[in-house]
Short mmCIF file of C-alpha atoms and ligand atoms in Angstrom, two decimals:
data_model
loop_
_atom_site.label_atom_id
_atom_site.label_comp_id
_atom_site.label_asym_id
_atom_site.label_seq_id
_atom_site.Cartn_x
_atom_site.Cartn_y
_atom_site.Cartn_z
CA MET I 1 0.00 0.00 0.00
CA ALA I 2 1.85 3.12 -1.24
CA ASP I 3 2.37 5.99 1.17
CA ARG I 4 0.47 8.68 -0.78
CA TYR I 5 1.01 11.31 1.90
CA LEU I 6 4.80 10.95 1.52
CA SER I 7 4.48 11.40 -2.27
CA PHE I 8 2.16 14.39 -1.77
CA THR I 9 4.54 16.20 0.62
CA GLY I 10 7.26 15.71 -2.01
CA THR I 11 5.40 18.07 -4.39
CA ALA I 12 5.55 21.89 -4.11
CA PRO I 13 1.79 22.35 -3.41
CA GLY I 14 1.87 19.41 -0.98
CA ARG I 15 4.79 20.91 0.90
CA PHE I 16 3.09 24.32 1.03
CA LEU I 17 -0.25 22.98 2.23
CA THR I 18 1.06 20.55 4.85
CA ARG I 19 3.40 23.23 6.24
CA ARG I 20 0.55 25.72 6.53
CA LEU I 21 -1.57 23.14 8.33
CA GLY I 22 1.29 22.15 10.65
CA LEU I 23 1.18 18.53 9.44
CA PRO I 24 4.16 16.13 9.51
CA GLN I 25 6.85 16.72 6.89
CA PRO I 26 8.40 13.36 6.04
CA ALA I 27 11.59 13.68 4.00
CA PRO I 28 12.28 11.01 1.36
CA LEU I 29 14.97 8.82 2.92
CA ARG I 30 18.23 8.18 1.14
CA ARG I 31 18.69 4.40 1.06
CA TRP I 32 21.55 2.18 -0.09
CA SER I 33 21.88 1.25 -3.77
CA PRO I 34 24.83 -0.33 -5.61
CA GLU I 35 25.28 2.90 -7.57
CA ARG I 36 25.24 5.08 -4.44
CA PRO I 37 26.62 3.02 -1.56
CA HIS I 38 27.82 5.97 0.55
CA LEU I 39 26.31 9.22 1.76
CA GLU I 40 27.51 12.16 -0.29
CA GLY I 41 29.59 14.66 1.68
CA GLY I 42 32.21 14.85 4.34
CA LEU I 43 32.43 13.47 7.84
CA LEU I 44 33.09 15.88 10.67
CA HIS I 45 34.88 14.30 13.64
CA LEU I 46 34.46 16.26 16.86
CA THR I 47 35.54 15.50 20.41
CA ALA I 48 34.16 16.60 23.76
CA GLY I 49 36.34 15.75 26.75
CA GLU I 50 39.55 13.72 26.71
CA SER I 51 39.19 10.57 24.61
CA ASP I 52 41.40 7.49 24.33
CA LEU I 53 39.64 6.14 21.25
CA ASP I 54 41.71 5.69 18.11
CA LEU I 55 38.96 6.67 15.73
CA ALA I 56 40.74 8.25 12.77
CA PRO I 57 41.66 5.00 10.92
CA VAL I 58 38.16 3.61 11.45
CA LEU I 59 36.41 6.75 10.23
CA ALA I 60 38.72 6.89 7.21
CA ARG I 61 37.19 3.60 6.05
CA THR I 62 33.55 4.78 6.12
CA GLY I 63 33.60 5.95 2.51
CA LEU I 64 32.96 9.53 3.63
CA GLY I 65 35.60 12.21 3.10
CA THR I 66 37.27 13.03 6.42
CA ASP I 67 39.77 15.60 5.10
CA ASP I 68 37.67 18.24 3.46
CA VAL I 69 34.57 19.12 5.38
CA SER I 70 34.42 22.70 4.22
CA GLY I 71 31.06 21.99 2.61
CA ARG I 72 28.00 20.71 4.47
CA PRO I 73 28.85 17.49 6.36
CA ALA I 74 26.85 14.36 5.58
CA ALA I 75 27.80 13.00 8.98
CA VAL I 76 29.03 14.24 12.32
CA VAL I 77 30.69 11.93 14.82
CA LEU I 78 30.97 13.40 18.30
CA ASP I 79 33.33 11.46 20.53
CA ALA I 80 31.98 12.13 24.02
CA SER I 81 33.39 8.93 25.54
CA GLY I 82 35.79 10.84 27.76
CA ILE I 83 33.16 12.97 29.50
CA ARG I 84 33.23 12.13 33.19
CA ASP I 85 31.07 14.81 34.82
CA VAL I 86 28.23 17.24 34.27
CA GLU I 87 30.61 20.10 33.52
CA GLY I 88 31.99 18.06 30.63
CA LEU I 89 28.56 17.96 29.01
CA ALA I 90 29.01 21.63 28.07
CA GLY I 91 31.39 20.26 25.45
CA VAL I 92 28.48 18.42 23.76
CA HIS I 93 26.61 21.66 23.31
CA ALA I 94 29.73 23.53 22.25
CA ALA I 95 30.57 20.91 19.61
CA LEU I 96 27.17 20.31 18.05
CA HIS I 97 25.29 23.58 18.46
CA PRO I 98 27.24 25.33 15.67
CA VAL I 99 27.13 22.46 13.15
CA VAL I 100 23.81 20.63 13.47
CA ARG I 101 22.00 22.94 11.10
CA SER I 102 24.53 22.33 8.33
CA VAL I 103 24.20 18.51 8.28
CA THR I 104 22.78 17.47 4.89
CA ALA I 105 19.31 15.94 4.48
CA SER I 106 19.38 12.19 5.36
CA GLY I 107 22.67 12.92 7.15
CA ARG I 108 23.88 11.26 10.31
CA VAL I 109 24.83 12.32 13.81
CA VAL I 110 26.57 9.60 15.81
CA VAL I 111 27.46 10.27 19.43
CA LEU I 112 30.09 8.04 21.01
CA GLY I 113 29.88 7.34 24.71
CA ALA I 114 31.52 5.08 27.27
CA PRO I 115 29.95 2.28 29.34
CA LEU I 116 28.51 3.60 32.60
CA ASP I 117 31.02 3.36 35.45
CA ALA I 118 29.31 1.64 38.38
CA ALA I 119 31.93 3.01 40.78
CA ASP I 120 31.61 6.65 39.67
CA HIS I 121 28.12 8.12 39.74
CA HIS I 122 29.32 11.40 38.24
CA GLN I 123 30.65 9.60 35.18
CA ALA I 124 27.48 7.47 35.02
CA ALA I 125 25.24 10.55 35.21
CA ALA I 126 27.17 12.32 32.46
CA GLN I 127 27.24 9.26 30.19
CA GLN I 128 23.56 8.49 30.75
CA ALA I 129 22.84 12.13 29.90
CA LEU I 130 24.11 11.38 26.39
CA GLU I 131 21.20 8.98 25.95
CA GLY I 132 18.56 11.61 26.69
CA PHE I 133 20.47 14.04 24.51
CA THR I 134 20.62 11.61 21.57
CA ARG I 135 16.95 10.68 21.72
CA SER I 136 15.89 14.32 22.00
CA LEU I 137 18.05 15.51 19.12
CA GLY I 138 16.69 12.61 17.04
CA LYS I 139 13.18 13.89 17.61
CA GLU I 140 13.92 17.45 16.58
CA ILE I 141 16.56 17.19 13.86
CA GLY I 142 14.19 16.48 10.91
CA ARG I 143 14.93 16.27 7.16
CA GLY I 144 15.47 12.51 7.25
CA ARG I 145 18.52 12.88 9.49
CA THR I 146 19.19 10.32 12.20
CA VAL I 147 20.92 10.47 15.59
CA ASN I 148 22.28 7.42 17.40
CA LEU I 149 24.53 6.72 20.39
CA VAL I 150 27.21 4.03 20.46
CA ARG I 151 28.82 3.07 23.77
CA LEU I 152 32.23 1.58 23.17
CA THR I 153 35.71 1.07 24.57
CA ASP I 154 37.57 0.09 21.40
CA ALA I 155 37.18 1.89 18.07
CA ALA I 156 38.27 -1.05 15.89
CA ALA I 157 35.68 -3.37 17.50
CA ALA I 158 33.00 -0.84 16.56
CA GLU I 159 34.04 -0.44 12.93
CA SER I 160 31.18 -2.45 11.39
CA THR I 161 28.71 -0.59 13.62
CA LEU I 162 30.03 2.85 12.70
CA ARG I 163 30.13 1.97 9.02
CA PHE I 164 26.49 0.90 9.21
CA LEU I 165 25.28 3.94 11.14
CA LEU I 166 27.24 6.33 8.90
CA SER I 167 25.82 4.84 5.69
CA PRO I 168 22.51 4.96 3.82
CA ARG I 169 21.87 1.40 5.06
CA SER I 170 20.69 2.71 8.43
CA ALA I 171 18.09 5.11 6.97
CA TYR I 172 15.28 4.06 9.36
CA VAL I 173 17.40 3.52 12.51
CA SER I 174 17.30 6.54 14.79
CA GLY I 175 17.32 7.29 18.53
CA GLN I 176 19.10 4.01 19.27
CA VAL I 177 21.68 3.24 21.91
CA ILE I 178 24.03 0.45 20.85
CA GLU I 179 26.66 -1.09 23.09
CA VAL I 180 29.74 -2.54 21.48
CA GLY I 181 31.79 -4.87 23.66
CA ALA I 182 35.38 -6.01 23.65
CA PRO I 183 36.86 -6.91 20.27
CA GLY I 184 36.20 -10.49 19.16
CA PRO I 185 38.55 -12.65 17.10
CA ALA I 186 39.18 -11.04 13.70
CA ALA I 187 37.21 -12.93 11.06
CA PRO I 188 38.67 -12.58 7.57
CA HIS I 189 36.10 -11.52 5.00
CA ASP I 190 35.73 -10.01 1.58
CA ARG I 191 34.84 -6.33 1.86
CA ASP I 192 32.21 -6.33 -0.89
CA HIS I 193 30.81 -9.78 -0.07
CA PRO I 194 31.38 -10.15 3.68
CA LEU I 195 29.23 -13.29 3.89
CA ALA I 196 30.90 -15.12 0.98
CA GLY I 197 31.36 -18.79 1.85
CA ARG I 198 28.80 -18.55 4.64
CA THR I 199 25.34 -20.07 4.87
CA ALA I 200 22.36 -18.13 6.20
CA LEU I 201 18.93 -19.50 7.05
CA VAL I 202 15.99 -17.10 7.24
CA THR I 203 12.66 -18.30 8.61
CA GLY I 204 9.48 -16.88 7.08
CA ALA I 205 11.45 -15.79 4.01
CA ALA I 206 8.86 -16.48 1.29
CA ARG I 207 7.67 -12.88 1.46
CA GLY I 208 7.77 -9.59 3.37
CA ILE I 209 10.65 -8.71 5.66
CA GLY I 210 12.09 -12.25 5.55
CA GLU I 211 12.34 -12.16 1.75
CA ALA I 212 14.19 -8.82 1.96
CA VAL I 213 16.54 -10.23 4.61
CA ALA I 214 17.33 -13.25 2.41
CA GLU I 215 17.92 -10.95 -0.55
CA THR I 216 20.30 -8.69 1.40
CA LEU I 217 22.27 -11.58 2.92
CA ALA I 218 22.58 -13.08 -0.59
CA ARG I 219 23.78 -9.71 -1.88
CA ASP I 220 26.46 -9.86 0.82
CA GLY I 221 27.57 -13.25 -0.51
CA ALA I 222 25.73 -15.75 1.69
CA LYS I 223 24.20 -18.93 0.41
CA VAL I 224 20.65 -18.50 1.67
CA VAL I 225 18.16 -21.09 2.86
CA VAL I 226 14.61 -19.81 2.46
CA LEU I 227 12.47 -21.47 5.11
CA ASP I 228 8.70 -21.05 5.17
CA VAL I 229 5.55 -23.08 5.86
CA PRO I 230 4.76 -25.86 3.34
CA GLN I 231 1.71 -23.85 2.12
CA ALA I 232 4.14 -21.12 0.96
CA GLU I 233 6.51 -23.56 -0.75
CA GLN I 234 5.98 -22.14 -4.23
CA ASP I 235 6.86 -18.62 -3.11
CA ALA I 236 9.82 -19.90 -1.09
CA ARG I 237 11.13 -21.74 -4.18
CA ARG I 238 10.74 -18.63 -6.30
CA VAL I 239 12.73 -16.56 -3.80
CA ALA I 240 15.41 -19.25 -3.40
CA GLU I 241 15.79 -19.63 -7.15
CA ARG I 242 16.20 -15.90 -7.67
CA LEU I 243 18.88 -15.76 -4.96
CA GLY I 244 20.69 -18.96 -5.93
CA GLY I 245 19.75 -20.54 -2.60
CA LEU I 246 17.69 -23.41 -1.27
CA ALA I 247 14.04 -23.59 -0.21
CA LEU I 248 13.17 -25.45 2.97
CA PRO I 249 9.42 -25.98 3.43
CA LEU I 250 8.93 -26.43 7.15
CA ASP I 251 6.62 -25.21 9.89
CA VAL I 252 8.89 -23.82 12.63
CA THR I 253 6.41 -24.95 15.27
CA ALA I 254 6.99 -28.62 14.39
CA ALA I 255 8.49 -30.38 17.41
CA ASP I 256 11.40 -31.66 15.32
CA ALA I 257 11.99 -28.41 13.37
CA GLY I 258 15.50 -27.98 14.82
CA ALA I 259 16.49 -31.53 13.91
CA ARG I 260 15.12 -31.13 10.37
CA ILE I 261 17.07 -27.91 9.85
CA ALA I 262 20.22 -29.62 11.15
CA ASP I 263 19.63 -32.54 8.74
CA ALA I 264 19.15 -30.16 5.81
CA LEU I 265 22.45 -28.40 6.64
CA PRO I 266 25.05 -31.13 7.19
CA ASP I 267 27.86 -28.63 6.52
CA GLY I 268 26.62 -26.28 9.22
CA LEU I 269 25.13 -22.83 9.43
CA ASP I 270 26.66 -19.39 10.01
CA VAL I 271 23.68 -17.05 10.24
CA LEU I 272 20.29 -17.93 11.69
CA VAL I 273 17.57 -15.31 11.30
CA HIS I 274 14.38 -15.98 13.25
CA ASN I 275 11.97 -13.85 11.23
CA ALA I 276 8.80 -16.00 10.92
CA GLY I 277 6.03 -14.38 12.91
CA VAL I 278 2.27 -14.10 13.08
CA THR I 279 -0.33 -11.84 14.64
CA ARG I 280 -3.74 -12.97 15.92
CA ASP I 281 -5.05 -9.71 17.35
CA ARG I 282 -7.91 -9.49 19.86
CA ARG I 283 -8.31 -7.74 23.17
CA LEU I 284 -7.61 -10.13 26.01
CA VAL I 285 -11.29 -10.24 27.00
CA ASN I 286 -12.18 -11.58 23.53
CA MET I 287 -9.14 -13.77 22.96
CA PRO I 288 -9.65 -17.52 22.79
CA ALA I 289 -6.79 -19.62 24.17
CA GLU I 290 -5.85 -20.93 20.71
CA ARG I 291 -5.06 -17.45 19.39
CA TRP I 292 -2.84 -16.88 22.40
CA THR I 293 -1.07 -20.21 21.93
CA GLN I 294 -0.59 -19.86 18.15
CA VAL I 295 1.23 -16.57 18.52
CA LEU I 296 3.40 -17.69 21.43
CA GLU I 297 4.26 -20.91 19.59
CA VAL I 298 5.36 -19.30 16.31
CA ASN I 299 6.96 -16.12 17.65
CA LEU I 300 8.64 -17.38 20.80
CA ALA I 301 8.49 -21.10 21.69
CA SER I 302 9.75 -22.23 18.27
CA VAL I 303 12.54 -19.63 18.39
CA LEU I 304 13.70 -21.02 21.73
CA ARG I 305 13.40 -24.65 20.59
CA THR I 306 15.23 -24.29 17.27
CA THR I 307 17.94 -22.10 18.80
CA ASP I 308 18.59 -24.66 21.53
CA ALA I 309 18.57 -27.57 19.08
CA LEU I 310 20.93 -25.92 16.58
CA LEU I 311 23.40 -24.80 19.25
CA ARG I 312 23.32 -28.23 20.90
CA ALA I 313 23.83 -30.04 17.59
CA GLY I 314 26.77 -27.79 16.74
CA THR I 315 25.03 -26.83 13.48
CA LEU I 316 25.72 -23.16 14.22
CA ARG I 317 29.42 -22.80 13.58
CA ARG I 318 31.82 -20.73 15.70
CA GLY I 319 31.71 -17.13 14.54
CA GLY I 320 28.01 -17.66 13.88
CA ARG I 321 25.24 -15.13 14.28
CA ILE I 322 21.69 -15.42 15.55
CA VAL I 323 19.36 -12.53 14.77
CA ALA I 324 15.85 -12.78 16.24
CA THR I 325 12.90 -10.56 15.42
CA ALA I 326 11.23 -8.66 18.22
CA SER I 327 8.88 -5.72 17.66
CA ILE I 328 8.20 -2.33 19.22
CA ALA I 329 4.91 -3.93 20.35
CA GLY I 330 7.05 -6.08 22.66
CA ILE I 331 8.67 -2.96 24.09
CA ALA I 332 5.81 -0.45 24.23
CA GLY I 333 2.83 -2.82 24.28
CA ASN I 334 -0.11 -2.46 21.91
CA ALA I 335 -3.87 -2.70 22.45
CA GLY I 336 -5.24 -5.91 20.95
CA GLN I 337 -1.80 -7.54 21.01
CA THR I 338 -1.32 -9.01 24.48
CA ASN I 339 -0.31 -12.30 22.86
CA TYR I 340 1.98 -10.70 20.28
CA GLY I 341 3.47 -8.20 22.76
CA ALA I 342 4.19 -11.03 25.20
CA SER I 343 5.83 -13.14 22.49
CA LYS I 344 8.04 -10.33 21.23
CA ALA I 345 9.06 -9.22 24.73
CA GLY I 346 9.98 -12.87 25.30
CA VAL I 347 12.34 -12.64 22.33
CA VAL I 348 14.08 -9.69 24.01
CA GLY I 349 14.48 -11.73 27.21
CA LEU I 350 15.88 -14.67 25.26
CA VAL I 351 18.46 -12.45 23.53
CA ARG I 352 19.64 -10.71 26.69
CA SER I 353 20.03 -13.94 28.66
CA LEU I 354 21.51 -16.18 25.97
CA ALA I 355 23.91 -13.70 24.34
CA PRO I 356 26.82 -13.85 26.82
CA ARG I 357 26.61 -17.64 27.18
CA ALA I 358 26.24 -18.34 23.47
CA LEU I 359 29.31 -16.22 22.79
CA ALA I 360 31.39 -17.80 25.58
CA GLU I 361 30.37 -21.40 24.86
CA HIS I 362 29.75 -21.43 21.09
CA GLY I 363 31.38 -18.27 19.70
CA VAL I 364 27.96 -17.19 18.42
CA THR I 365 26.43 -13.72 18.91
CA VAL I 366 22.73 -13.28 19.63
CA ASN I 367 20.93 -10.01 18.85
CA ALA I 368 17.46 -8.86 17.89
CA VAL I 369 15.96 -6.37 15.50
CA ALA I 370 12.76 -4.73 16.71
CA PRO I 371 10.87 -3.35 13.71
CA GLY I 372 8.41 -0.52 14.07
CA PHE I 373 5.90 0.20 11.30
CA ILE I 374 7.25 -1.53 8.19
CA GLU I 375 5.40 -1.41 4.87
CA THR I 376 4.44 -5.08 4.27
CA ARG I 377 1.36 -7.18 3.71
CA MET I 378 1.04 -7.46 7.50
CA THR I 379 0.70 -3.68 7.87
CA ALA I 380 -1.25 -3.11 4.61
CA ALA I 381 -4.05 -5.07 6.27
CA VAL I 382 -4.19 -2.64 9.21
CA PRO I 383 -7.24 -0.28 9.14
CA LEU I 384 -6.55 3.11 7.49
CA PHE I 385 -6.43 5.37 10.55
CA ILE I 386 -4.26 3.04 12.60
CA ARG I 387 -2.02 2.60 9.55
CA GLU I 388 -1.64 6.36 9.16
CA ALA I 389 -0.85 6.76 12.87
CA GLY I 390 1.76 4.00 12.62
CA ARG I 391 3.39 5.71 9.67
CA ARG I 392 3.48 9.23 11.10
CA MET I 393 4.14 8.65 14.82
CA ASN I 394 7.90 8.45 14.55
CA SER I 395 10.68 10.97 14.15
CA LEU I 396 10.95 10.32 10.39
CA ALA I 397 7.14 10.57 9.94
CA GLN I 398 6.93 7.57 7.59
CA GLY I 399 6.93 3.79 7.59
CA GLY I 400 10.10 1.81 7.08
CA LEU I 401 10.73 -0.66 4.26
CA PRO I 402 11.61 -4.36 4.58
CA ALA I 403 15.07 -3.40 3.27
CA ASP I 404 15.64 -1.28 6.40
CA VAL I 405 15.20 -4.32 8.65
CA ALA I 406 17.28 -6.40 6.22
CA GLU I 407 20.23 -3.96 6.28
CA THR I 408 20.17 -3.93 10.09
CA THR I 409 20.18 -7.73 10.11
CA ALA I 410 23.08 -7.76 7.64
CA TRP I 411 25.12 -5.50 9.93
CA LEU I 412 24.47 -7.80 12.91
CA ALA I 413 25.33 -10.83 10.74
CA HIS I 414 28.56 -9.27 9.51
CA PRO I 415 31.75 -11.20 10.36
CA ALA I 416 33.20 -7.98 11.83
CA SER I 417 30.26 -7.54 14.25
CA ALA I 418 31.60 -10.03 16.82
CA ALA I 419 31.62 -7.32 19.51
CA VAL I 420 27.92 -6.56 19.05
CA ASN I 421 26.12 -9.01 21.30
CA GLY I 422 22.88 -9.02 23.31
CA GLN I 423 21.60 -5.88 21.59
CA VAL I 424 17.99 -5.13 20.67
CA VAL I 425 18.06 -2.62 17.86
CA ARG I 426 14.84 -0.92 16.90
CA VAL I 427 14.25 -0.26 13.24
CA CYS I 428 11.40 2.13 13.79
CA GLY I 429 12.37 5.64 12.68
CA GLN I 430 12.40 6.41 16.42
CA SER I 431 8.80 5.49 16.97
CA LEU I 432 7.03 7.58 19.57
CA LEU I 433 5.58 4.34 20.91
CA GLY I 434 7.79 2.93 23.61
CA ALA I 435 10.31 5.68 23.07
P1 NAD L 501 4.55 -11.50 6.84
O1 NAD L 501 3.27 -12.02 7.39
O2 NAD L 501 4.51 -10.73 5.56
O3 NAD L 501 5.59 -12.71 6.67
C1 NAD L 501 5.80 -13.66 7.67
C2 NAD L 501 6.28 -14.95 7.03
O4 NAD L 501 6.45 -15.91 8.07
C3 NAD L 501 5.28 -15.53 6.04
O5 NAD L 501 5.91 -15.89 4.83
C4 NAD L 501 4.74 -16.75 6.77
O6 NAD L 501 4.32 -17.80 5.90
C5 NAD L 501 5.93 -17.14 7.62
N1 NAD L 501 5.52 -17.98 8.75
C6 NAD L 501 4.47 -17.76 9.60
N2 NAD L 501 4.34 -18.81 10.45
C7 NAD L 501 5.34 -19.67 10.15
C8 NAD L 501 5.72 -20.94 10.67
N3 NAD L 501 5.03 -21.51 11.67
N4 NAD L 501 6.78 -21.58 10.13
C9 NAD L 501 7.47 -21.02 9.10
N5 NAD L 501 7.14 -19.82 8.56
C10 NAD L 501 6.09 -19.16 9.08
O7 NAD L 501 5.20 -10.65 8.02
P2 NAD L 501 6.31 -9.50 8.00
O8 NAD L 501 5.63 -8.20 8.10
O9 NAD L 501 7.28 -9.72 6.89
O10 NAD L 501 7.01 -9.75 9.41
C11 NAD L 501 8.20 -10.50 9.58
C12 NAD L 501 8.61 -10.47 11.04
O11 NAD L 501 8.75 -9.11 11.48
C13 NAD L 501 7.58 -11.09 11.98
O12 NAD L 501 8.28 -11.75 13.03
C14 NAD L 501 6.83 -9.90 12.54
O13 NAD L 501 6.24 -10.17 13.77
C15 NAD L 501 7.93 -8.89 12.62
N6 NAD L 501 7.47 -7.49 12.63
C16 NAD L 501 6.87 -6.93 11.55
C17 NAD L 501 6.46 -5.61 11.59
C18 NAD L 501 5.83 -4.91 10.42
O14 NAD L 501 5.55 -3.73 10.53
N7 NAD L 501 5.60 -5.57 9.30
C19 NAD L 501 6.65 -4.87 12.76
C20 NAD L 501 7.26 -5.47 13.85
C21 NAD L 501 7.68 -6.80 13.77
#
């Protein structure tokens, strides 16, 4: 279902009218394409406080010019990791106040912070302040620009994250706080095809977001396995054929789903994307038990079962990646979705608990994407007014595309993202719900 309002505000009369009426002004987002893989313009690197981060070599590899920023910057990176007290926060204002206006449309502001120091409440207060700052600037900056915070201790470990956030691939990711841990073992990879030689399985990939994820992982060089219910086998085969992958018709709720995936992949698996999901909306007072159970089975119980089975069987190789799909409904809650909200919040719990153990015991990272309003068949079926609210009630004033979730998944699946673990990254244009 096309977003006609977005097209309308792109015309001169549309812009005039919606401005006069004080209506939202969504800017067309600049997304990744093979012809235009990088944002156009320079990168401005600013520092507030004393920083130990060795950022220059990492920023030099973002594809943005770091030498000449005499024009309007496409991105600003503010290294605020060294701020240890409230007084130091003045440096944030001093650095960004003069330059924010000049950042190009669809440009990026990335603030770098440090982990909160449990033994120093002044440092913790100042570093937590960066979170409120980031989320507030994200809400006011406009023109398709995004603002995110990365907490890190090592610049090289955060390279894949910074490259993602400073690129057009992160068009619909704003207001997020991402923690990057200690550097993992360096995994050799081809720069243009980072997943070459790796196998990725995406559940629910016959259509919608899952199809886009499979497409993006295949673009990055992975051999993809397109899993979907047997009823969707034809579509799954069509997708697999187009991407040079394999179709696997299977209901993820089958008790032996994990074993059947392991059997289908005797050479192992590198990337497991739990994307299959269903909604069966009703208010709790009207919800029969089977609607509750169906949603919890598909969205949560099967994710737990297959994850356990594939880790236990050793199908997921060391250096592997698990990316699960949560939802902002699991974070903010949503009327009519007690079953869905519970299932998606469960996914967040699974990720946070399993991530450190999976990394220590299996060398596998576990993260989640939490989509907001994404333009798919699922959301096209939503009644008009709720659909319009979903599209506009975020800082970018529009819905996201399946490709936005897919690019976020590809960053988490990247061989260089070993230090990104246990994160729940919302792909929601900074939705006002659950903000
Ligand atoms: P969709 O309905 O278009 O696609 C879901 C796919 O999962 C379908 O191909 C379906 O056949 C498959 N599937 C369902 N049950 C399955 C099962 N038991 N076994 C195997 N495959 C199964 O949905 P979508 O919009 O592409 O959503 C994908 C994921 O993103 C879901 O987990 C959804 O909850 C989540 N999500 C979507 C949005 C959105 O705005 N579209 C927002 C938040 C979260």
